[in-house]
């Protein structure tokens, strides 16, 4: 399963970019990764499942999120797409194409920080699946 992270706009230089690159490198030990940064996101047409990040989405524990990833892997999902909007949110066509809306918190966070938060949770999920000591 290939993980595709679809971000509105470019990731800022500095610590945020460094953290994003660090987690992407970590995740690549477990699965192929693609990052799409676009001024205007569009739903991807490749076969797969589409997850949008929204403050009003479903909440999962880290273990629950790991189970979600593992189920998608076991089901043979080709691509798992994650969409993070910018200050204006996500385009309507991305919202209507989503298979799932996921919330990392009921609070609203800067879209640049959410990138790091999502990537960290994906990395954590893989360590949970593999029984590695990262998740405590």
Short mmCIF file of N, CA, C and O in Angstrom, two decimals, residues 35-113:
data_model
loop_
_atom_site.label_atom_id
_atom_site.label_comp_id
_atom_site.label_asym_id
_atom_site.label_seq_id
_atom_site.Cartn_x
_atom_site.Cartn_y
_atom_site.Cartn_z
N UNK A 35 4.29 12.54 -1.67
CA UNK A 35 3.77 13.79 -1.14
C UNK A 35 3.38 14.67 -2.32
O UNK A 35 4.17 14.87 -3.23
N UNK A 36 2.15 15.15 -2.27
CA UNK A 36 1.66 16.08 -3.28
C UNK A 36 1.40 17.40 -2.57
O UNK A 36 0.64 17.45 -1.60
N UNK A 37 2.04 18.46 -3.04
CA UNK A 37 1.81 19.79 -2.51
C UNK A 37 1.29 20.63 -3.67
O UNK A 37 1.96 20.78 -4.69
N UNK A 38 0.06 21.13 -3.51
CA UNK A 38 -0.59 21.84 -4.60
C UNK A 38 -1.34 23.04 -4.05
O UNK A 38 -1.91 22.97 -2.96
N UNK A 39 -1.34 24.11 -4.82
CA UNK A 39 -2.08 25.30 -4.41
C UNK A 39 -3.57 24.97 -4.27
O UNK A 39 -4.24 25.44 -3.36
N UNK A 40 -4.09 24.17 -5.20
CA UNK A 40 -5.48 23.73 -5.16
C UNK A 40 -5.52 22.21 -5.24
O UNK A 40 -5.14 21.64 -6.25
N UNK A 41 -5.97 21.57 -4.19
CA UNK A 41 -6.05 20.11 -4.18
C UNK A 41 -7.25 19.64 -4.99
O UNK A 41 -8.30 20.26 -4.98
N UNK A 42 -7.05 18.53 -5.64
CA UNK A 42 -8.12 17.84 -6.36
C UNK A 42 -8.12 16.38 -5.88
O UNK A 42 -7.08 15.86 -5.52
N UNK A 43 -9.28 15.75 -5.93
CA UNK A 43 -9.29 14.33 -5.53
C UNK A 43 -8.43 13.51 -6.49
O UNK A 43 -8.48 13.72 -7.71
N UNK A 44 -7.65 12.63 -5.95
CA UNK A 44 -6.82 11.75 -6.76
C UNK A 44 -7.72 10.71 -7.42
O UNK A 44 -8.66 10.22 -6.79
N UNK A 45 -7.42 10.37 -8.66
CA UNK A 45 -8.26 9.43 -9.40
C UNK A 45 -7.72 8.01 -9.37
O UNK A 45 -8.36 7.10 -9.86
N UNK A 46 -6.56 7.83 -8.78
CA UNK A 46 -6.01 6.48 -8.67
C UNK A 46 -6.83 5.67 -7.68
O UNK A 46 -7.46 6.21 -6.77
N UNK A 47 -6.77 4.36 -7.85
CA UNK A 47 -7.51 3.45 -6.98
C UNK A 47 -7.01 3.57 -5.54
O UNK A 47 -5.81 3.59 -5.30
N UNK A 48 -7.94 3.67 -4.62
CA UNK A 48 -7.55 3.73 -3.22
C UNK A 48 -8.64 4.31 -2.34
O UNK A 48 -9.77 4.51 -2.76
N UNK A 49 -8.27 4.54 -1.08
CA UNK A 49 -9.17 5.12 -0.08
C UNK A 49 -8.72 6.54 0.21
O UNK A 49 -7.52 6.82 0.25
N UNK A 50 -9.71 7.43 0.43
CA UNK A 50 -9.44 8.85 0.60
C UNK A 50 -9.87 9.30 2.00
O UNK A 50 -11.03 9.14 2.36
N UNK A 51 -8.91 9.84 2.74
CA UNK A 51 -9.15 10.28 4.11
C UNK A 51 -8.86 11.77 4.19
O UNK A 51 -7.75 12.21 3.84
N UNK A 52 -9.84 12.55 4.63
CA UNK A 52 -9.61 13.97 4.81
C UNK A 52 -9.40 14.24 6.30
O UNK A 52 -9.94 13.54 7.15
N UNK A 53 -8.59 15.24 6.59
CA UNK A 53 -8.38 15.67 7.97
C UNK A 53 -9.28 16.86 8.23
O UNK A 53 -9.25 17.84 7.49
N UNK A 54 -10.12 16.75 9.26
CA UNK A 54 -11.06 17.81 9.61
C UNK A 54 -11.32 17.78 11.11
O UNK A 54 -11.39 16.70 11.69
N UNK A 55 -11.47 18.95 11.70
CA UNK A 55 -11.67 18.99 13.15
C UNK A 55 -12.96 18.32 13.58
O UNK A 55 -13.10 17.87 14.72
N UNK A 56 -13.93 18.19 12.67
CA UNK A 56 -15.21 17.54 13.01
C UNK A 56 -15.27 16.08 12.54
O UNK A 56 -16.33 15.47 12.54
N UNK A 57 -14.13 15.52 12.16
CA UNK A 57 -14.09 14.13 11.71
C UNK A 57 -14.11 13.15 12.87
O UNK A 57 -14.18 13.53 14.04
N UNK A 58 -14.04 11.88 12.55
CA UNK A 58 -13.99 10.83 13.56
C UNK A 58 -12.66 10.87 14.29
O UNK A 58 -11.62 11.14 13.69
N UNK A 59 -12.71 10.59 15.58
CA UNK A 59 -11.47 10.53 16.36
C UNK A 59 -11.12 9.08 16.64
O UNK A 59 -12.01 8.25 16.84
N UNK A 60 -9.85 8.80 16.61
CA UNK A 60 -9.34 7.46 16.90
C UNK A 60 -8.18 7.58 17.88
O UNK A 60 -7.44 8.56 17.86
N UNK A 61 -8.01 6.56 18.68
CA UNK A 61 -6.80 6.49 19.49
C UNK A 61 -5.65 6.12 18.55
O UNK A 61 -5.87 5.73 17.39
N UNK A 62 -4.43 6.20 19.03
CA UNK A 62 -3.29 5.79 18.21
C UNK A 62 -3.40 4.31 17.85
O UNK A 62 -3.10 3.91 16.72
N UNK A 63 -3.87 3.51 18.78
CA UNK A 63 -4.05 2.08 18.51
C UNK A 63 -5.15 1.86 17.47
O UNK A 63 -5.03 1.01 16.59
N UNK A 64 -6.24 2.62 17.58
CA UNK A 64 -7.32 2.53 16.61
C UNK A 64 -6.88 2.95 15.22
O UNK A 64 -7.27 2.34 14.22
N UNK A 65 -6.05 3.97 15.15
CA UNK A 65 -5.52 4.42 13.87
C UNK A 65 -4.60 3.34 13.28
O UNK A 65 -4.63 3.06 12.09
N UNK A 66 -3.81 2.70 14.13
CA UNK A 66 -2.94 1.60 13.67
C UNK A 66 -3.79 0.47 13.10
O UNK A 66 -3.46 -0.11 12.06
N UNK A 67 -4.91 0.16 13.76
CA UNK A 67 -5.81 -0.88 13.26
C UNK A 67 -6.38 -0.49 11.90
O UNK A 67 -6.51 -1.33 11.00
N UNK A 68 -6.71 0.79 11.73
CA UNK A 68 -7.23 1.27 10.45
C UNK A 68 -6.19 1.05 9.34
O UNK A 68 -6.51 0.52 8.27
N UNK A 69 -4.94 1.44 9.60
CA UNK A 69 -3.89 1.25 8.60
C UNK A 69 -3.68 -0.24 8.30
O UNK A 69 -3.54 -0.64 7.14
N UNK A 70 -3.67 -1.04 9.34
CA UNK A 70 -3.45 -2.47 9.15
C UNK A 70 -4.59 -3.11 8.35
O UNK A 70 -4.35 -3.94 7.46
N UNK A 71 -5.82 -2.70 8.62
CA UNK A 71 -6.97 -3.21 7.85
C UNK A 71 -6.84 -2.83 6.37
O UNK A 71 -7.11 -3.65 5.49
N UNK A 72 -6.41 -1.62 6.11
CA UNK A 72 -6.25 -1.18 4.71
C UNK A 72 -5.14 -1.99 4.03
O UNK A 72 -5.28 -2.39 2.87
N UNK A 73 -4.06 -2.23 4.73
CA UNK A 73 -2.99 -3.05 4.18
C UNK A 73 -3.49 -4.46 3.88
O UNK A 73 -3.26 -5.00 2.79
N UNK A 74 -4.16 -5.07 4.84
CA UNK A 74 -4.65 -6.44 4.69
C UNK A 74 -5.72 -6.57 3.61
O UNK A 74 -5.87 -7.62 3.00
N UNK A 75 -6.47 -5.47 3.38
CA UNK A 75 -7.51 -5.48 2.36
C UNK A 75 -6.94 -5.29 0.96
O UNK A 75 -7.67 -5.36 -0.02
N UNK A 76 -5.63 -5.04 0.88
CA UNK A 76 -5.01 -4.85 -0.43
C UNK A 76 -5.24 -3.47 -1.03
O UNK A 76 -5.17 -3.30 -2.25
N UNK A 77 -5.52 -2.49 -0.20
CA UNK A 77 -5.70 -1.12 -0.68
C UNK A 77 -4.43 -0.68 -1.41
O UNK A 77 -3.34 -0.80 -0.86
N UNK A 78 -4.60 -0.19 -2.64
CA UNK A 78 -3.43 0.22 -3.43
C UNK A 78 -2.83 1.53 -2.92
O UNK A 78 -1.62 1.66 -2.80
N UNK A 79 -3.70 2.51 -2.69
CA UNK A 79 -3.26 3.83 -2.23
C UNK A 79 -4.14 4.26 -1.07
O UNK A 79 -5.36 4.08 -1.11
N UNK A 80 -3.52 4.84 -0.07
CA UNK A 80 -4.26 5.47 1.03
C UNK A 80 -3.91 6.95 0.97
O UNK A 80 -2.76 7.33 1.20
N UNK A 81 -4.90 7.76 0.59
CA UNK A 81 -4.70 9.19 0.40
C UNK A 81 -5.12 9.94 1.65
O UNK A 81 -6.21 9.69 2.18
N UNK A 82 -4.29 10.85 2.11
CA UNK A 82 -4.62 11.75 3.22
C UNK A 82 -4.58 13.17 2.69
O UNK A 82 -3.60 13.59 2.08
N UNK A 83 -5.65 13.92 2.94
CA UNK A 83 -5.77 15.30 2.45
C UNK A 83 -5.78 16.26 3.62
O UNK A 83 -6.58 16.09 4.55
N UNK A 84 -4.92 17.27 3.55
CA UNK A 84 -4.90 18.34 4.54
C UNK A 84 -5.09 19.65 3.80
O UNK A 84 -4.29 19.99 2.92
N UNK A 85 -6.14 20.38 4.15
CA UNK A 85 -6.42 21.66 3.51
C UNK A 85 -5.57 22.77 4.09
O UNK A 85 -4.78 22.58 5.01
N UNK A 86 -5.75 23.95 3.54
CA UNK A 86 -5.07 25.14 4.02
C UNK A 86 -6.01 25.96 4.89
O UNK A 86 -7.01 25.44 5.42
N UNK A 87 -5.73 27.25 5.03
CA UNK A 87 -6.57 28.12 5.87
C UNK A 87 -8.04 28.16 5.42
O UNK A 87 -8.93 28.36 6.23
N UNK A 88 -8.28 27.92 4.14
CA UNK A 88 -9.65 27.95 3.62
C UNK A 88 -10.32 26.57 3.64
O UNK A 88 -11.42 26.40 3.16
N UNK A 89 -9.62 25.56 4.14
CA UNK A 89 -10.17 24.21 4.18
C UNK A 89 -9.90 23.46 2.89
O UNK A 89 -8.98 23.80 2.14
N UNK A 90 -10.70 22.46 2.63
CA UNK A 90 -10.55 21.62 1.44
C UNK A 90 -11.62 21.96 0.41
O UNK A 90 -12.75 22.30 0.77
N UNK A 91 -11.29 21.82 -0.87
CA UNK A 91 -12.30 22.05 -1.91
C UNK A 91 -13.47 21.06 -1.78
O UNK A 91 -13.29 19.92 -1.35
N UNK A 92 -14.65 21.49 -2.22
CA UNK A 92 -15.85 20.67 -2.12
C UNK A 92 -15.68 19.33 -2.82
O UNK A 92 -16.14 18.31 -2.31
N UNK A 93 -14.99 19.30 -3.95
CA UNK A 93 -14.84 18.04 -4.68
C UNK A 93 -13.99 17.03 -3.90
O UNK A 93 -14.19 15.83 -4.02
N UNK A 94 -13.06 17.52 -3.10
CA UNK A 94 -12.26 16.62 -2.25
C UNK A 94 -13.14 16.10 -1.11
O UNK A 94 -13.12 14.91 -0.80
N UNK A 95 -13.93 16.98 -0.54
CA UNK A 95 -14.81 16.59 0.57
C UNK A 95 -15.82 15.53 0.14
O UNK A 95 -16.04 14.55 0.85
N UNK A 96 -16.43 15.70 -1.02
CA UNK A 96 -17.45 14.76 -1.46
C UNK A 96 -16.87 13.42 -1.91
O UNK A 96 -17.57 12.42 -1.94
N UNK A 97 -15.58 13.41 -2.23
CA UNK A 97 -14.93 12.18 -2.69
C UNK A 97 -14.34 11.37 -1.53
O UNK A 97 -13.87 10.26 -1.72
N UNK A 98 -14.38 11.92 -0.32
CA UNK A 98 -13.73 11.28 0.83
C UNK A 98 -14.47 10.02 1.28
O UNK A 98 -15.69 9.98 1.30
N UNK A 99 -13.68 9.01 1.65
CA UNK A 99 -14.22 7.80 2.24
C UNK A 99 -14.33 7.93 3.75
O UNK A 99 -15.10 7.22 4.40
N UNK A 100 -13.52 8.83 4.31
CA UNK A 100 -13.48 9.00 5.77
C UNK A 100 -13.00 10.39 6.11
O UNK A 100 -12.14 10.94 5.43
N UNK A 101 -13.56 10.94 7.16
CA UNK A 101 -13.11 12.22 7.71
C UNK A 101 -12.51 11.91 9.08
O UNK A 101 -13.17 11.33 9.94
N UNK A 102 -11.26 12.29 9.26
CA UNK A 102 -10.52 11.97 10.47
C UNK A 102 -10.13 13.25 11.19
O UNK A 102 -9.69 14.22 10.56
N UNK A 103 -10.29 13.26 12.50
CA UNK A 103 -9.88 14.40 13.31
C UNK A 103 -8.73 14.01 14.21
O UNK A 103 -8.77 12.96 14.85
N UNK A 104 -7.71 14.85 14.26
CA UNK A 104 -6.62 14.64 15.20
C UNK A 104 -6.94 15.30 16.54
O UNK A 104 -6.32 15.00 17.54
N UNK A 105 -7.91 16.23 16.51
CA UNK A 105 -8.33 16.93 17.72
C UNK A 105 -9.55 17.76 17.36
O UNK A 105 -9.74 18.15 16.21
N UNK A 106 -10.37 18.08 18.35
CA UNK A 106 -11.50 18.97 18.09
C UNK A 106 -11.02 20.42 18.01
O UNK A 106 -11.77 21.30 17.58
N UNK A 107 -9.79 20.66 18.41
CA UNK A 107 -9.21 21.99 18.28
C UNK A 107 -8.80 22.23 16.83
O UNK A 107 -8.58 21.29 16.07
N UNK A 108 -8.68 23.49 16.45
CA UNK A 108 -8.20 23.83 15.12
C UNK A 108 -6.71 24.14 15.22
O UNK A 108 -6.28 24.89 16.10
N UNK A 109 -5.93 23.52 14.33
CA UNK A 109 -4.49 23.75 14.29
C UNK A 109 -4.08 24.33 12.95
O UNK A 109 -4.76 24.11 11.94
N UNK A 110 -2.96 25.00 12.93
CA UNK A 110 -2.37 25.49 11.70
C UNK A 110 -2.11 24.30 10.78
O UNK A 110 -1.61 23.26 11.23
N UNK A 111 -2.47 24.45 9.50
CA UNK A 111 -2.34 23.33 8.56
C UNK A 111 -0.91 22.84 8.41
O UNK A 111 -0.67 21.68 8.09
N UNK A 112 0.08 23.69 8.66
CA UNK A 112 1.47 23.26 8.60
C UNK A 112 1.78 22.31 9.75
O UNK A 112 2.43 21.28 9.57
N UNK A 113 1.28 22.61 10.95
CA UNK A 113 1.51 21.74 12.11
C UNK A 113 0.78 20.41 11.97
O UNK A 113 1.28 19.37 12.39
#
